Amino acid sequence: MSVSGLCELCSTNEIVDGCDRCGRLACEVHYDRETGLCTDCLKESGGTPDDEPERQPDGPDGVDTYQF
Ligand SMILES: [Zn+2]
Ligand SMILES: [Zn+2]
């Protein structure tokens, strides 16, 4: 799909793609290719999706390390 026109967020740069969430067309400055969201939606969703660190088991140390 090719889109042309100006970014709906800054009205300055050329559109690269549309936001998957709000559907607005954004330039490369205002569009995040990794998430497919515009920068506005990125902010609303609390930053990058990868930002939420999964709980990691608190150190395998001391569990299976005893060898006699
Ligand atoms: Zn823009
Ligand atoms: Zn958006």
Coordinates of N, CA and C and ligand atoms in Angstrom, one line a residue:
M1 N 0.9 -1.2 0.0 CA 0.0 0.0 0.0 C 0.9 1.2 0.0
S2 N 0.7 2.1 -0.9 CA 1.5 3.3 -0.9 C 0.6 4.5 -0.5
V3 N 1.1 5.3 0.3 CA 0.4 6.4 0.8 C 1.2 7.6 0.5
S4 N 0.6 8.7 0.2 CA 1.3 9.9 -0.1 C 0.6 11.1 0.6
G5 N 1.3 12.1 1.0 CA 0.7 13.2 1.7 C 1.6 13.6 2.8
L6 N 1.0 14.4 3.7 CA 1.8 14.8 4.9 C 1.4 14.2 6.1
C7 N 2.3 14.0 7.0 CA 2.1 13.4 8.3 C 1.0 14.1 9.0
E8 N 0.1 13.4 9.6 CA -1.1 14.0 10.3 C -0.7 14.5 11.7
L9 N 0.5 14.2 12.1 CA 0.9 14.7 13.4 C 1.7 16.0 13.3
C10 N 2.6 16.1 12.3 CA 3.4 17.3 12.2 C 3.1 18.1 11.0
S11 N 2.3 17.5 10.0 CA 2.0 18.2 8.8 C 3.2 18.8 8.1
T12 N 4.3 18.1 8.2 CA 5.5 18.6 7.6 C 6.2 17.6 6.8
N13 N 6.4 16.4 7.3 CA 7.1 15.4 6.6 C 6.2 14.4 5.9
E14 N 6.7 13.8 4.9 CA 5.9 12.9 4.1 C 5.6 11.6 4.9
I15 N 4.4 11.1 4.6 CA 3.9 9.9 5.3 C 4.7 8.7 4.9
V16 N 5.0 7.9 5.9 CA 5.6 6.6 5.6 C 4.6 5.4 5.8
D17 N 3.7 5.6 6.8 CA 2.7 4.5 7.0 C 1.6 5.0 7.9
G18 N 0.6 4.2 8.1 CA -0.5 4.6 9.0 C -0.4 3.8 10.3
C19 N -0.8 4.5 11.3 CA -0.7 3.9 12.7 C -1.8 2.8 12.8
D20 N -1.3 1.7 13.4 CA -2.2 0.5 13.5 C -3.3 0.7 14.5
R21 N -3.1 1.7 15.4 CA -4.0 1.9 16.5 C -5.1 3.0 16.2
C22 N -4.6 4.2 15.8 CA -5.5 5.3 15.6 C -5.8 5.5 14.1
G23 N -4.9 4.9 13.3 CA -5.2 5.0 11.9 C -4.7 6.2 11.2
R24 N -4.0 7.1 12.0 CA -3.5 8.3 11.5 C -2.2 8.0 10.6
L25 N -2.0 8.8 9.6 CA -0.9 8.6 8.8 C 0.3 9.4 9.3
A26 N 1.4 8.8 9.5 CA 2.5 9.4 10.1 C 3.8 9.4 9.3
C27 N 4.7 10.3 9.5 CA 6.0 10.4 8.8 C 6.9 9.5 9.6
E28 N 8.1 9.3 9.1 CA 9.0 8.4 9.8 C 9.4 8.9 11.2
V29 N 9.3 10.2 11.4 CA 9.6 10.7 12.7 C 8.5 10.3 13.7
H30 N 7.3 10.3 13.2 CA 6.2 10.0 14.1 C 5.6 8.6 14.0
Y31 N 6.3 7.8 13.2 CA 5.8 6.4 13.1 C 6.9 5.5 13.6
D32 N 6.5 4.5 14.4 CA 7.4 3.5 14.9 C 7.2 2.2 14.1
R33 N 8.2 1.9 13.3 CA 8.1 0.7 12.5 C 8.0 -0.6 13.3
E34 N 8.6 -0.6 14.4 CA 8.7 -1.8 15.2 C 7.3 -2.2 15.7
T35 N 6.6 -1.2 16.2 CA 5.3 -1.5 16.7 C 4.1 -1.2 15.8
G36 N 4.4 -0.4 14.7 CA 3.3 0.0 13.8 C 2.4 1.1 14.4
L37 N 2.9 1.8 15.4 CA 2.1 2.8 16.0 C 2.7 4.2 15.7
C38 N 1.9 5.2 15.8 CA 2.4 6.6 15.8 C 3.0 6.9 17.1
T39 N 3.7 8.0 17.2 CA 4.4 8.3 18.5 C 3.4 8.6 19.6
D40 N 2.2 9.2 19.2 CA 1.2 9.5 20.1 C 0.7 8.2 20.8
C41 N 0.4 7.2 20.0 CA -0.1 5.9 20.6 C 1.0 5.2 21.4
L42 N 2.2 5.4 20.9 CA 3.3 4.8 21.7 C 3.3 5.4 23.1
K43 N 3.2 6.7 23.2 CA 3.2 7.3 24.5 C 2.0 6.8 25.3
E44 N 0.8 6.8 24.7 CA -0.4 6.4 25.4 C -0.3 5.0 25.9
S45 N 0.4 4.1 25.1 CA 0.5 2.7 25.5 C 1.7 2.5 26.5
G46 N 2.2 3.7 26.9 CA 3.2 3.6 28.0 C 4.6 3.2 27.5
G47 N 5.0 3.8 26.4 CA 6.3 3.5 25.9 C 6.4 2.3 25.0
T48 N 7.5 1.8 24.8 CA 7.7 0.7 23.9 C 7.1 -0.6 24.6
P49 N 6.5 -1.4 23.8 CA 5.9 -2.7 24.3 C 7.0 -3.5 25.0
D50 N 8.2 -3.4 24.5 CA 9.3 -4.2 25.1 C 9.7 -3.7 26.4
D51 N 9.1 -2.6 26.8 CA 9.5 -1.9 28.0 C 9.1 -2.7 29.3
E52 N 8.1 -3.5 29.2 CA 7.7 -4.3 30.4 C 8.6 -5.5 30.5
P53 N 9.4 -5.5 31.5 CA 10.3 -6.6 31.7 C 9.6 -7.8 32.3
E54 N 9.8 -8.9 31.7 CA 9.2 -10.1 32.3 C 9.9 -10.4 33.6
R55 N 9.1 -10.9 34.5 CA 9.6 -11.3 35.8 C 10.6 -12.4 35.6
Q56 N 11.8 -12.2 36.0 CA 12.8 -13.3 35.9 C 12.9 -14.0 37.2
P57 N 13.1 -15.3 37.1 CA 13.3 -16.0 38.3 C 14.5 -15.5 39.1
D58 N 14.3 -15.4 40.3 CA 15.4 -14.7 41.1 C 16.6 -15.5 41.3
G59 N 17.4 -15.5 40.3 CA 18.7 -16.2 40.4 C 18.6 -17.7 40.6
P60 N 19.1 -18.4 39.7 CA 19.1 -19.9 39.8 C 20.1 -20.3 40.8
D61 N 20.9 -19.3 41.3 CA 21.9 -19.7 42.2 C 21.4 -20.3 43.5
G62 N 21.9 -21.4 43.9 CA 21.5 -22.0 45.2 C 20.4 -23.0 45.0
V63 N 20.0 -23.2 43.8 CA 18.9 -24.2 43.6 C 19.5 -25.5 43.1
D64 N 20.2 -25.4 42.0 CA 20.7 -26.6 41.4 C 22.2 -26.7 41.3
T65 N 22.8 -25.9 42.1 CA 24.2 -25.8 42.0 C 25.0 -26.6 43.0
Y66 N 24.3 -27.3 43.8 CA 25.0 -28.2 44.8 C 25.4 -29.5 44.2
Q67 N 26.6 -29.7 44.2 CA 27.0 -31.0 43.6 C 28.0 -31.6 44.6
F68 N 27.7 -32.8 45.0 CA 28.5 -33.5 46.0 C 29.4 -34.6 45.4
Ligands
ZN1 ZN 5.4 13.8 11.5
ZN2 ZN -1.7 6.3 16.5

